[in-house]
Short mmCIF file of C-alpha atoms in Angstrom, two decimals:
data_model
loop_
_atom_site.label_atom_id
_atom_site.label_comp_id
_atom_site.label_asym_id
_atom_site.label_seq_id
_atom_site.Cartn_x
_atom_site.Cartn_y
_atom_site.Cartn_z
CA MET A 600 -27.85 -90.86 -131.01
CA ILE A 601 -26.48 -94.13 -129.56
CA THR A 602 -24.93 -93.29 -126.21
CA GLN A 603 -24.24 -96.73 -124.72
CA VAL A 604 -24.37 -100.38 -125.66
CA ARG A 605 -25.10 -103.13 -123.12
CA GLY A 606 -24.82 -106.73 -124.18
CA ARG A 607 -22.70 -109.84 -124.51
CA LEU A 608 -19.17 -109.55 -125.85
CA VAL A 609 -19.07 -111.77 -128.95
CA GLU A 610 -15.77 -110.77 -130.59
CA LYS A 611 -12.82 -108.94 -129.13
CA ASN A 612 -9.67 -107.72 -130.82
CA PRO A 613 -7.36 -104.75 -130.15
CA THR A 614 -9.13 -102.32 -132.49
CA GLU A 615 -12.77 -103.42 -132.43
CA VAL A 616 -15.35 -105.50 -130.60
CA VAL A 617 -18.75 -106.95 -131.48
CA VAL A 618 -21.41 -106.67 -128.78
CA ASP A 619 -24.61 -108.73 -129.12
CA CYS A 620 -27.60 -106.70 -127.89
CA ASN A 621 -30.73 -108.88 -128.03
CA GLY A 622 -29.70 -110.56 -131.27
CA VAL A 623 -28.22 -107.47 -132.99
CA GLY A 624 -24.43 -107.38 -133.19
CA TYR A 625 -22.89 -103.90 -132.92
CA LEU A 626 -19.36 -103.37 -134.24
CA LEU A 627 -17.59 -100.84 -132.03
CA HIS A 628 -14.16 -99.36 -132.74
CA ILE A 629 -12.15 -99.19 -129.51
CA SER A 630 -8.82 -97.92 -128.16
CA LEU A 631 -6.14 -100.19 -126.70
CA ASN A 632 -6.97 -98.84 -123.22
CA THR A 633 -10.58 -100.01 -123.60
CA PHE A 634 -9.37 -103.34 -125.04
CA SER A 635 -7.17 -104.02 -122.01
CA SER A 636 -10.02 -103.12 -119.60
CA LEU A 637 -12.61 -105.43 -121.19
CA PRO A 638 -13.47 -108.80 -119.64
CA ASP A 639 -13.60 -111.89 -121.88
CA ASP A 640 -16.99 -113.01 -123.20
CA GLU A 641 -19.22 -111.44 -120.53
CA ALA A 642 -22.05 -108.97 -120.26
CA ILE A 643 -20.51 -105.53 -120.77
CA VAL A 644 -21.48 -101.88 -121.05
CA LEU A 645 -19.61 -99.59 -123.41
CA TYR A 646 -20.20 -95.85 -123.68
CA THR A 647 -20.39 -94.90 -127.32
CA HIS A 648 -19.97 -92.10 -129.82
CA LEU A 649 -21.51 -92.35 -133.28
CA SER A 650 -19.40 -90.66 -135.93
CA ILE A 651 -21.41 -89.87 -139.06
CA ARG A 652 -19.60 -89.00 -142.27
CA GLU A 653 -20.76 -88.91 -145.85
CA ASP A 654 -19.27 -92.34 -146.57
CA ALA A 655 -19.53 -94.08 -143.18
CA HIS A 656 -21.38 -94.36 -139.90
CA THR A 657 -18.86 -95.53 -137.32
CA LEU A 658 -19.60 -96.44 -133.71
CA PHE A 659 -16.77 -95.94 -131.22
CA GLY A 660 -16.87 -97.68 -127.83
CA PHE A 661 -15.24 -96.62 -124.56
CA PHE A 662 -14.88 -98.42 -121.24
CA THR A 663 -15.27 -95.17 -119.23
CA LYS A 664 -17.27 -91.98 -119.70
CA THR A 665 -14.07 -89.97 -119.15
CA GLU A 666 -12.41 -91.65 -122.13
CA ARG A 667 -15.47 -90.84 -124.26
CA GLU A 668 -15.42 -87.18 -123.15
CA VAL A 669 -11.71 -86.85 -123.99
CA PHE A 670 -12.41 -88.45 -127.40
CA LYS A 671 -15.22 -85.94 -128.08
CA LEU A 672 -12.97 -83.04 -127.09
CA LEU A 673 -10.15 -84.30 -129.32
CA ILE A 674 -12.35 -84.70 -132.42
CA SER A 675 -13.66 -81.15 -131.92
CA VAL A 676 -10.17 -79.89 -132.86
CA SER A 677 -9.63 -79.10 -136.52
CA GLY A 678 -7.21 -81.64 -138.01
CA VAL A 679 -7.97 -84.36 -135.44
CA GLY A 680 -10.35 -86.98 -136.78
CA PRO A 681 -11.82 -90.00 -134.99
CA SER A 682 -8.97 -92.31 -136.03
CA ILE A 683 -6.25 -89.95 -134.75
CA ALA A 684 -8.22 -89.42 -131.51
CA ARG A 685 -8.49 -93.20 -131.09
CA THR A 686 -4.75 -93.59 -131.77
CA MET A 687 -4.09 -90.94 -129.14
CA LEU A 688 -6.29 -92.78 -126.61
CA SER A 689 -4.43 -96.00 -127.47
CA SER A 690 -1.02 -94.37 -126.92
CA MET A 691 -1.90 -92.66 -123.63
CA THR A 692 -4.58 -92.95 -120.96
CA SER A 693 -7.28 -90.27 -120.84
CA GLU A 694 -5.63 -88.87 -117.69
CA GLU A 695 -2.23 -88.62 -119.41
CA ILE A 696 -3.85 -86.77 -122.33
CA GLN A 697 -5.62 -84.37 -119.95
CA HIS A 698 -2.37 -83.61 -118.11
CA ALA A 699 -0.39 -83.28 -121.35
CA ILE A 700 -2.88 -80.69 -122.59
CA ALA A 701 -3.11 -78.89 -119.22
CA SER A 702 0.69 -78.66 -118.94
CA GLU A 703 1.10 -77.71 -122.63
CA ASN A 704 3.36 -80.72 -123.26
CA VAL A 705 3.66 -80.39 -127.07
CA PRO A 706 6.38 -83.10 -127.48
CA LEU A 707 4.22 -85.71 -125.70
CA ILE A 708 1.14 -84.95 -127.81
CA GLN A 709 3.30 -84.80 -130.94
CA SER A 710 4.73 -88.26 -130.13
CA VAL A 711 1.38 -89.76 -131.19
CA LYS A 712 1.47 -91.15 -134.75
CA GLY A 713 -0.35 -88.79 -137.13
CA ILE A 714 0.01 -85.64 -135.02
CA GLY A 715 2.45 -82.97 -136.16
CA ALA A 716 3.71 -79.90 -134.32
CA LYS A 717 0.94 -77.60 -135.58
CA THR A 718 -1.85 -80.05 -134.73
CA ALA A 719 -0.35 -80.65 -131.26
CA GLN A 720 -0.29 -76.91 -130.61
CA ARG A 721 -3.85 -76.55 -131.93
CA VAL A 722 -5.01 -79.33 -129.58
CA ILE A 723 -3.51 -77.44 -126.63
CA VAL A 724 -4.86 -74.02 -127.68
CA ASP A 725 -8.37 -75.35 -128.37
CA LEU A 726 -8.70 -77.72 -125.40
CA LYS A 727 -6.61 -76.42 -122.48
CA ASP A 728 -9.40 -74.29 -120.93
CA LYS A 729 -12.03 -76.99 -121.54
CA ILE A 730 -9.83 -79.69 -119.99
CA LEU A 731 -9.06 -77.55 -116.92
CA LYS A 732 -12.77 -76.75 -116.40
CA THR A 733 -14.23 -80.16 -117.24
CA PHE A 734 -11.81 -82.36 -115.34
CA ASN A 735 -10.86 -80.00 -112.45
CA ILE A 736 -7.11 -80.25 -113.06
CA ASP A 737 -5.00 -77.94 -110.94
CA GLU A 738 -3.13 -75.84 -113.50
CA VAL A 739 -0.53 -74.52 -111.07
CA SER A 740 0.70 -77.88 -109.77
CA THR A 741 1.05 -79.20 -113.31
CA PHE A 742 3.18 -76.23 -114.33
CA THR A 743 5.20 -76.24 -111.12
CA SER A 744 6.35 -79.82 -111.42
CA ASN A 745 7.42 -79.32 -115.05
CA THR A 746 9.22 -76.06 -114.21
CA ASN A 747 10.91 -77.61 -111.18
CA LYS A 748 12.07 -80.55 -113.28
CA ASP A 749 13.43 -78.26 -116.02
CA GLU A 750 15.20 -75.97 -113.52
CA ALA A 751 16.76 -78.91 -111.70
CA LEU A 752 17.91 -80.46 -114.99
CA SER A 753 19.54 -77.26 -116.19
CA ALA A 754 21.25 -76.80 -112.80
CA LEU A 755 22.65 -80.35 -112.96
CA GLU A 756 23.78 -79.77 -116.54
CA VAL A 757 25.65 -76.62 -115.44
CA LEU A 758 27.28 -78.71 -112.71
CA GLY A 759 28.59 -81.01 -115.46
CA PHE A 760 26.27 -84.02 -115.16
CA ASN A 761 25.05 -85.99 -118.19
CA LYS A 762 21.58 -84.74 -119.25
CA LYS A 763 20.05 -88.17 -120.02
CA GLN A 764 21.31 -89.65 -116.76
CA SER A 765 20.07 -86.64 -114.79
CA GLU A 766 16.66 -86.85 -116.46
CA LYS A 767 16.25 -90.53 -115.45
CA VAL A 768 17.20 -89.79 -111.84
CA ILE A 769 14.91 -86.73 -111.58
CA SER A 770 11.98 -88.60 -113.16
CA THR A 771 12.42 -91.37 -110.58
CA ILE A 772 12.52 -88.82 -107.75
CA LEU A 773 9.37 -87.09 -109.08
CA LYS A 774 7.49 -90.40 -109.20
CA GLU A 775 8.20 -90.95 -105.50
CA ASN A 776 7.88 -87.29 -104.49
CA PRO A 777 5.84 -85.27 -107.07
CA GLU A 778 5.75 -82.13 -104.87
CA ALA A 779 9.55 -81.87 -104.52
CA THR A 780 11.00 -78.36 -104.75
CA VAL A 781 13.87 -77.51 -107.12
CA GLU A 782 16.35 -77.56 -104.21
CA ASN A 783 15.14 -80.98 -103.01
CA LEU A 784 15.25 -82.36 -106.55
CA ILE A 785 18.85 -81.23 -106.98
CA LYS A 786 19.93 -82.53 -103.54
CA LEU A 787 18.30 -85.92 -104.08
CA ALA A 788 19.64 -86.15 -107.64
CA LEU A 789 23.20 -85.38 -106.48
CA LYS A 790 22.98 -88.31 -104.04
CA ASN A 791 21.94 -90.65 -106.87
CA LEU A 792 24.30 -89.48 -109.62
#
């Protein structure tokens, strides 16, 4: 029903904002990512989603359309309500959520407060195909980097290196060189361990 709000930012705090639109103040619930993107006391545009329940009509505001789309996908999953979806968008960026779902990263999704193992798995099962189609994420590269990291870690563990230390080194290497092969990861890690 209400798809965007354009107006002057009147109040701003980490969980909600008030936007004055021609004399009417709209209270919008926001994520921490939206909060950090908002300017102070200026004319703004927020993309919105109106959640209607028996006991409340709640307007959620998002700085980007992508964040709103991820929110809508999340609340379509059974067991994920608007407040859990907002918490998820506060804990991770929309892109991190998309990649976590595309790469079936259950521990990362489960790390969000209020999401258990079953809900995390349901989020992946229900949304993986939609995320891959909607946001054009390359499924293969996401899997490859995770598999390469895991293979390199297990190889280093077999060689007798500390797992936590190895994980830090490999994560650093992957940040600089995300397309590194297993062999390259191991070679570079051995130089840094």
